[in-house]
Short mmCIF file of C-alpha atoms in Angstrom, two decimals:
data_model
loop_
_atom_site.label_atom_id
_atom_site.label_comp_id
_atom_site.label_asym_id
_atom_site.label_seq_id
_atom_site.Cartn_x
_atom_site.Cartn_y
_atom_site.Cartn_z
CA UNK A 8 14.80 8.72 12.10
CA UNK A 9 16.73 10.37 9.93
CA UNK A 10 18.69 13.22 9.66
CA UNK A 11 19.15 16.48 7.43
CA UNK A 12 22.10 15.18 5.78
CA UNK A 13 20.35 11.91 5.04
CA UNK A 14 17.41 13.76 3.78
CA UNK A 15 19.84 15.80 1.38
CA UNK A 16 22.33 13.58 0.47
CA UNK A 17 22.46 12.82 -4.07
CA UNK A 18 26.02 11.78 -3.23
CA UNK A 19 27.56 8.56 -4.01
CA UNK A 20 25.69 6.69 -0.76
CA UNK A 21 23.39 5.58 -2.94
CA UNK A 22 22.69 3.51 -5.32
CA UNK A 23 21.14 4.86 -8.38
CA UNK A 24 18.02 3.15 -10.39
CA UNK A 25 17.61 4.07 -14.15
CA UNK A 26 14.57 1.81 -14.14
CA UNK A 27 11.64 1.42 -12.44
CA UNK A 28 10.64 -2.19 -14.77
CA UNK A 29 7.75 -4.18 -12.69
CA UNK A 30 7.53 -6.53 -15.32
CA UNK A 31 7.74 -10.16 -14.28
CA UNK A 32 4.83 -11.41 -11.49
CA UNK A 33 6.31 -14.14 -9.14
CA UNK A 34 3.52 -16.55 -11.24
CA UNK A 35 5.78 -16.20 -14.62
CA UNK A 36 3.25 -14.19 -16.54
CA UNK A 37 5.31 -11.02 -18.83
CA UNK A 38 3.80 -8.37 -17.31
CA UNK A 39 5.62 -6.03 -20.34
CA UNK A 40 3.59 -7.72 -22.37
CA UNK A 41 0.56 -7.70 -20.60
CA UNK A 42 -1.16 -4.75 -18.98
CA UNK A 43 -0.55 -4.72 -14.97
CA UNK A 44 -1.66 -2.21 -12.19
CA UNK A 45 2.10 -2.32 -10.92
CA UNK A 46 2.10 -0.65 -13.85
CA UNK A 47 0.59 1.88 -12.33
CA UNK A 48 3.25 2.67 -9.50
CA UNK A 49 6.32 1.34 -10.83
CA UNK A 50 7.19 4.29 -13.76
CA UNK A 51 10.52 4.60 -15.57
CA UNK A 52 10.59 8.12 -14.80
CA UNK A 53 11.39 6.69 -11.30
CA UNK A 54 9.52 6.98 -7.61
CA UNK A 55 6.54 7.69 -7.27
CA UNK A 56 3.40 8.74 -4.48
CA UNK A 57 0.40 7.30 -3.16
CA UNK A 58 -2.03 8.34 -0.46
CA UNK A 59 -2.73 5.98 2.40
CA UNK A 60 -6.22 6.12 3.49
CA UNK A 61 -8.52 6.85 5.35
CA UNK A 62 -7.98 10.73 4.30
CA UNK A 63 -8.23 12.01 8.07
CA UNK A 64 -6.08 14.06 10.28
CA UNK A 65 -7.36 13.03 13.71
CA UNK A 66 -3.81 11.95 15.21
CA UNK A 67 -3.25 16.61 14.49
CA UNK A 68 -3.84 19.14 17.59
CA UNK A 69 -7.50 20.00 15.40
CA UNK A 70 -8.07 16.37 14.29
CA UNK A 71 -8.07 15.53 17.90
CA UNK A 72 -10.87 18.88 19.09
CA UNK A 73 -13.02 18.20 16.02
CA UNK A 74 -12.93 14.06 16.98
CA UNK A 75 -13.49 15.01 20.76
CA UNK A 76 -16.46 17.36 19.27
CA UNK A 77 -17.64 14.95 17.00
CA UNK A 78 -18.19 11.97 19.72
CA UNK A 79 -16.19 8.76 18.41
CA UNK A 80 -14.09 7.13 20.05
CA UNK A 81 -10.79 7.44 19.68
CA UNK A 82 -8.95 5.58 16.92
CA UNK A 83 -11.73 6.19 14.79
CA UNK A 84 -11.39 7.99 11.73
CA UNK A 85 -12.95 11.32 10.54
CA UNK A 86 -14.32 9.67 6.88
CA UNK A 87 -16.63 12.69 6.51
CA UNK A 88 -14.40 13.25 3.48
CA UNK A 89 -13.39 10.15 2.05
CA UNK A 90 -15.47 10.42 -1.14
CA UNK A 91 -14.15 13.83 -2.04
CA UNK A 92 -10.68 13.26 -0.95
CA UNK A 93 -10.29 9.89 -2.65
CA UNK A 94 -11.45 12.03 -6.33
CA UNK A 95 -9.57 14.79 -6.20
CA UNK A 96 -5.98 12.05 -5.84
CA UNK A 97 -7.43 9.77 -8.62
CA UNK A 98 -7.57 13.11 -10.44
CA UNK A 99 -4.40 14.77 -9.43
CA UNK A 100 -1.94 12.39 -10.99
CA UNK A 101 -1.18 9.97 -7.50
CA UNK A 102 -0.78 6.58 -8.47
CA UNK A 103 -1.77 4.68 -6.33
CA UNK A 104 -4.29 4.81 -3.18
CA UNK A 105 -3.80 1.94 -0.31
CA UNK A 106 -6.39 1.10 2.96
CA UNK A 107 -5.61 -2.12 5.33
CA UNK A 108 -7.36 -4.81 7.03
CA UNK A 109 -8.97 -3.88 10.28
CA UNK A 110 -11.52 -7.00 10.86
CA UNK A 111 -11.73 -5.62 14.62
CA UNK A 112 -11.62 -3.09 16.11
CA UNK A 113 -9.47 -3.48 19.66
CA UNK A 114 -9.89 0.31 21.31
CA UNK A 115 -7.61 -0.59 24.12
CA UNK A 116 -4.13 -2.52 22.66
CA UNK A 117 -4.18 -1.59 19.55
CA UNK A 118 -6.65 1.66 19.12
CA UNK A 119 -6.24 2.33 15.51
CA UNK A 120 -9.93 0.99 13.41
CA UNK A 121 -7.94 2.01 9.67
CA UNK A 122 -11.04 2.88 7.49
CA UNK A 123 -13.81 1.02 9.56
CA UNK A 124 -15.46 -0.18 6.34
CA UNK A 125 -14.40 -3.80 5.34
CA UNK A 126 -11.36 -4.16 2.63
CA UNK A 127 -13.65 -6.03 0.02
CA UNK A 128 -16.41 -3.80 0.25
CA UNK A 129 -14.43 -0.72 0.31
CA UNK A 130 -12.31 -2.09 -2.77
CA UNK A 131 -15.92 -1.66 -5.05
CA UNK A 132 -17.04 1.39 -3.86
CA UNK A 133 -13.66 2.98 -4.90
CA UNK A 134 -13.03 0.96 -8.03
CA UNK A 135 -16.69 2.32 -8.69
CA UNK A 136 -15.54 6.60 -8.41
CA UNK A 137 -11.94 6.72 -9.91
CA UNK A 138 -10.54 5.44 -12.99
CA UNK A 139 -6.99 5.97 -12.81
CA UNK A 140 -5.03 4.87 -9.85
CA UNK A 141 -3.75 1.46 -8.53
CA UNK A 142 -6.04 0.99 -5.70
CA UNK A 143 -4.05 -1.55 -2.95
CA UNK A 144 -4.32 -3.38 0.34
CA UNK A 145 -2.51 -2.87 2.59
CA UNK A 146 -2.62 -5.17 3.41
CA UNK A 147 -4.75 -8.17 3.46
CA UNK A 148 -4.43 -10.84 6.21
CA UNK A 149 -4.63 -13.86 4.11
CA UNK A 150 -4.61 -17.08 7.13
CA UNK A 151 -7.48 -15.64 8.71
CA UNK A 152 -10.28 -16.25 5.54
CA UNK A 153 -10.89 -18.97 3.29
CA UNK A 154 -8.48 -18.01 0.35
CA UNK A 155 -11.38 -19.26 -2.43
CA UNK A 156 -13.53 -16.45 -0.37
CA UNK A 157 -10.56 -14.26 -0.80
CA UNK A 158 -9.94 -15.25 -4.89
CA UNK A 159 -13.25 -14.22 -5.66
CA UNK A 160 -13.53 -10.98 -3.28
CA UNK A 161 -9.63 -9.43 -5.22
CA UNK A 162 -11.14 -10.82 -8.56
CA UNK A 163 -14.37 -9.05 -8.40
CA UNK A 164 -12.86 -5.83 -7.29
CA UNK A 165 -10.14 -5.61 -9.89
CA UNK A 166 -12.22 -6.79 -12.63
CA UNK A 167 -15.07 -3.88 -11.26
CA UNK A 168 -11.62 -1.60 -11.40
CA UNK A 169 -10.85 -2.87 -14.92
CA UNK A 170 -7.09 -3.78 -13.61
CA UNK A 171 -6.53 -1.54 -10.93
CA UNK A 172 -5.82 -4.19 -7.90
CA UNK A 173 -2.81 -4.53 -6.02
CA UNK A 174 -3.36 -6.84 -3.92
CA UNK A 175 -0.59 -6.59 -0.92
CA UNK A 176 -1.42 -9.69 2.16
CA UNK A 177 0.01 -10.30 5.48
CA UNK A 178 -0.07 -13.83 7.74
CA UNK A 179 -1.99 -10.75 10.34
CA UNK A 180 -0.06 -9.79 13.75
CA UNK A 181 -2.99 -8.24 16.27
CA UNK A 182 -3.13 -10.85 18.93
CA UNK A 183 -6.98 -10.90 19.22
CA UNK A 184 -8.17 -11.55 15.14
CA UNK A 185 -7.19 -15.49 15.46
CA UNK A 186 -8.87 -16.44 18.59
CA UNK A 187 -11.77 -14.85 17.96
CA UNK A 188 -11.76 -16.98 15.22
CA UNK A 189 -10.80 -20.08 16.59
CA UNK A 190 -7.52 -19.94 14.56
CA UNK A 191 -4.08 -20.74 15.24
CA UNK A 192 -2.00 -18.58 15.76
CA UNK A 193 1.13 -20.45 15.39
CA UNK A 194 1.14 -22.15 12.20
CA UNK A 195 0.06 -18.92 10.26
CA UNK A 196 3.17 -18.91 8.50
CA UNK A 197 1.87 -22.26 6.34
CA UNK A 198 -1.63 -20.94 6.25
CA UNK A 199 -0.03 -17.81 4.43
CA UNK A 200 2.03 -19.86 1.84
CA UNK A 201 -1.13 -21.60 1.23
CA UNK A 202 -3.45 -19.23 0.47
CA UNK A 203 -0.76 -17.48 -1.62
CA UNK A 204 -0.11 -21.35 -3.89
CA UNK A 205 -4.18 -21.17 -4.07
CA UNK A 206 -5.16 -18.02 -4.90
CA UNK A 207 -2.30 -18.12 -8.00
CA UNK A 208 -3.98 -21.01 -9.00
CA UNK A 209 -7.59 -19.83 -9.13
CA UNK A 210 -7.27 -16.69 -10.96
CA UNK A 211 -5.80 -18.81 -13.87
CA UNK A 212 -8.10 -20.94 -15.99
CA UNK A 213 -8.79 -24.62 -15.48
CA UNK A 214 -10.82 -24.87 -12.89
CA UNK A 215 -9.89 -24.98 -9.34
CA UNK A 216 -7.75 -26.00 -6.66
CA UNK A 217 -9.58 -28.88 -4.64
CA UNK A 218 -5.82 -30.51 -3.06
CA UNK A 219 -3.27 -31.61 -3.11
CA UNK A 220 -2.65 -30.20 -6.66
CA UNK A 221 -5.28 -31.79 -8.05
CA UNK A 222 -8.36 -28.89 -10.18
CA UNK A 223 -11.73 -29.41 -10.57
CA UNK A 224 -12.39 -28.22 -14.50
CA UNK A 225 -16.08 -28.36 -13.77
CA UNK A 226 -15.91 -25.35 -10.84
CA UNK A 227 -15.21 -21.86 -11.92
CA UNK A 228 -14.28 -18.30 -10.36
CA UNK A 229 -16.40 -15.88 -12.04
CA UNK A 230 -15.34 -13.05 -12.48
CA UNK A 231 -12.18 -13.92 -13.69
CA UNK A 232 -9.58 -10.98 -12.59
CA UNK A 233 -9.55 -8.37 -15.61
CA UNK A 234 -5.60 -8.77 -14.87
CA UNK A 235 -4.07 -12.07 -16.24
CA UNK A 236 -2.09 -12.03 -12.55
CA UNK A 237 -3.30 -9.72 -10.00
CA UNK A 238 0.10 -8.14 -8.74
CA UNK A 239 0.75 -10.00 -4.99
CA UNK A 240 2.09 -8.12 -2.68
CA UNK A 241 3.58 -9.17 0.58
CA UNK A 242 3.63 -6.35 3.42
CA UNK A 243 6.21 -6.70 6.20
CA UNK A 244 7.94 -11.11 6.08
CA UNK A 245 4.59 -12.48 6.54
CA UNK A 246 6.56 -14.48 8.58
CA UNK A 247 8.33 -16.13 5.78
CA UNK A 248 12.38 -16.30 4.27
CA UNK A 249 13.91 -13.26 2.01
CA UNK A 250 13.75 -16.68 -0.31
CA UNK A 251 10.02 -17.42 -0.31
CA UNK A 252 9.00 -13.98 -0.46
CA UNK A 253 11.42 -13.39 -3.73
CA UNK A 254 10.40 -16.65 -5.50
CA UNK A 255 6.50 -15.53 -4.39
CA UNK A 256 6.06 -12.08 -4.39
CA UNK A 257 4.98 -9.13 -6.87
CA UNK A 258 6.37 -6.64 -4.17
CA UNK A 259 7.40 -5.89 -0.95
CA UNK A 260 5.38 -2.96 0.91
CA UNK A 261 8.02 -2.39 4.10
CA UNK A 262 8.02 -0.24 7.60
CA UNK A 263 8.74 2.98 6.97
CA UNK A 264 12.78 3.68 8.16
CA UNK A 265 15.59 5.56 8.07
CA UNK A 266 17.50 4.99 4.39
CA UNK A 267 19.75 3.29 5.84
CA UNK A 268 17.15 0.42 7.15
CA UNK A 269 15.55 1.19 3.81
CA UNK A 270 18.93 0.86 1.64
CA UNK A 271 19.62 -2.45 3.32
CA UNK A 272 16.00 -3.68 2.98
CA UNK A 273 15.88 -2.60 -1.00
CA UNK A 274 18.73 -3.64 -2.01
CA UNK A 275 17.76 -7.47 -0.88
CA UNK A 276 14.73 -6.81 -2.90
CA UNK A 277 16.43 -6.09 -5.80
CA UNK A 278 19.28 -8.62 -5.93
CA UNK A 279 16.75 -11.21 -5.39
CA UNK A 280 14.92 -9.34 -8.34
CA UNK A 281 16.51 -7.25 -10.45
CA UNK A 282 14.65 -5.00 -12.04
CA UNK A 283 11.46 -7.02 -12.04
CA UNK A 284 8.51 -6.11 -9.01
CA UNK A 285 8.00 -3.33 -6.55
CA UNK A 286 9.21 -2.49 -3.51
CA UNK A 287 7.40 0.06 -1.48
CA UNK A 288 7.09 1.64 1.40
CA UNK A 289 5.44 4.57 3.78
CA UNK A 290 5.50 7.59 5.39
CA UNK A 291 2.99 9.80 7.29
CA UNK A 292 3.37 13.46 6.64
CA UNK A 293 2.35 16.89 8.27
CA UNK A 294 3.84 19.05 5.53
CA UNK A 295 5.23 22.24 6.16
CA UNK A 296 3.57 26.13 5.19
CA UNK A 297 7.19 26.66 4.82
CA UNK A 298 8.43 24.71 2.27
CA UNK A 299 12.34 25.11 3.08
CA UNK A 300 11.19 23.77 6.56
CA UNK A 301 13.68 21.15 7.35
CA UNK A 302 12.52 17.64 8.64
CA UNK A 303 11.30 17.52 12.08
CA UNK A 304 11.11 13.73 13.08
CA UNK A 305 8.06 11.87 14.48
CA UNK A 306 6.78 8.07 14.81
CA UNK A 307 7.04 6.56 10.97
CA UNK A 308 7.82 9.69 9.31
CA UNK A 309 7.65 14.42 10.12
CA UNK A 310 6.88 17.31 9.97
CA UNK A 311 8.46 19.14 7.37
CA UNK A 312 8.89 21.44 4.57
CA UNK A 313 8.72 20.52 0.89
CA UNK A 314 11.08 21.28 -0.64
CA UNK A 315 13.66 19.09 2.02
CA UNK A 316 10.29 16.49 1.66
CA UNK A 317 11.28 15.86 -2.48
CA UNK A 318 14.87 15.95 -1.09
CA UNK A 319 14.31 12.84 1.28
CA UNK A 320 12.04 11.17 -1.95
CA UNK A 321 14.97 11.49 -4.52
CA UNK A 322 17.10 9.65 -1.56
CA UNK A 323 14.90 6.93 -1.71
CA UNK A 324 14.35 6.49 -6.04
CA UNK A 325 18.43 6.42 -4.96
CA UNK A 326 17.93 3.20 -2.75
CA UNK A 327 15.34 1.72 -4.54
CA UNK A 328 12.68 2.14 -3.51
CA UNK A 329 9.39 1.80 -6.04
CA UNK A 330 6.55 3.79 -4.47
CA UNK A 331 6.07 5.81 -1.10
CA UNK A 332 2.12 5.73 0.58
CA UNK A 333 1.98 8.52 1.72
CA UNK A 334 -0.53 9.13 5.22
CA UNK A 335 -1.61 12.11 6.20
CA UNK A 336 -3.39 11.24 9.54
CA UNK A 337 -0.62 13.79 11.20
CA UNK A 338 -1.33 17.48 9.60
CA UNK A 339 -1.95 20.24 10.73
CA UNK A 340 -3.72 21.77 7.96
CA UNK A 341 -6.08 20.44 6.34
CA UNK A 342 -6.07 17.04 4.26
CA UNK A 343 -8.02 18.87 0.21
CA UNK A 344 -4.90 21.35 1.64
CA UNK A 345 -2.20 19.21 1.29
CA UNK A 346 -3.71 17.53 -1.29
CA UNK A 347 -3.93 20.13 -3.79
CA UNK A 348 0.38 21.21 -3.12
CA UNK A 349 1.34 17.13 -3.46
CA UNK A 350 -0.07 17.64 -6.49
CA UNK A 351 0.82 20.57 -7.56
CA UNK A 352 4.94 20.66 -6.51
CA UNK A 353 5.85 17.17 -5.79
CA UNK A 354 3.87 15.17 -8.83
CA UNK A 355 5.36 17.38 -11.33
CA UNK A 356 8.89 16.60 -9.80
CA UNK A 357 8.85 13.61 -9.89
CA UNK A 358 7.51 13.78 -13.18
CA UNK A 359 4.16 12.13 -12.86
CA UNK A 360 1.23 14.42 -15.00
CA UNK A 361 -2.30 14.42 -14.22
CA UNK A 362 -4.18 11.59 -16.27
CA UNK A 363 -6.16 12.66 -19.05
CA UNK A 364 -9.64 10.92 -18.07
CA UNK A 365 -10.61 12.58 -14.62
CA UNK A 366 -12.53 10.82 -12.46
CA UNK A 367 -16.58 10.89 -12.52
#
């Protein structure tokens, strides 16, 4: 995936970004003048760290043994501690929590149930048990839902969380979803663009879109979002061009990759957007007991000690990554132990501090 030299490099090969502003939404709202959930993940101090759900370690040897003993099907996560862990993440100073949208558990072709719960129901639950972190989706599959229902559900989650929602959106790539719903798979790119336009319009006052660029002023969407503009972050490319993404999205969430790949992707995003918006990636972390243990790469991440992980985070910051979502499903250590080490050793090194207001 990447070499130890790439992890520890701090030289001129990396483009340094002095600030992480996230100032303007793609729809023109000045996010410097109005509170935005993007402010929670884009900070002047540099790269921020989030946690990707589910909070289990089923992909480790110990986790696989527990899954088998529990009688859970392969791919269905252990959610027994998720409430406790989410509260720990919220109180410790992490910037965000992220969840995936998996409407149907395909045990044969995909083998991953995500976080099991319906994504919008789960957003409401997480809004109620947290007070500090951004709540992000990575990502809602837009073309398989009517945009009016997405607009209302997202506005509800944003209002309930007091403006902490970051709506990650995608076109979807699971082969069973579209046929099950009787929808055309090939037109998903066009439907994605239509949904984005509808969401932007529905969240603004002045009625609801009714087609042909018309609005019906007697219709309204309740509740109104807490944010003036809920940030929209595209996961992957969603069948869209770079130009469309830069013009219409407030951020881009890309698959984990090596430094060379992320340098090119982050460079393209920031070249198109300047200091506006957020560039986000992920990392599947198995945090070693030995803080100096070098990286042993695995799919989408590595087993690595915290000192070498900090080197990698510094490299990501230098190439323009604003936020990294960490998945702990491969962790050979207990989840709470790893969260504590990340909170006490990694977050302070990134300039993060525990929030003044703790989760209830």
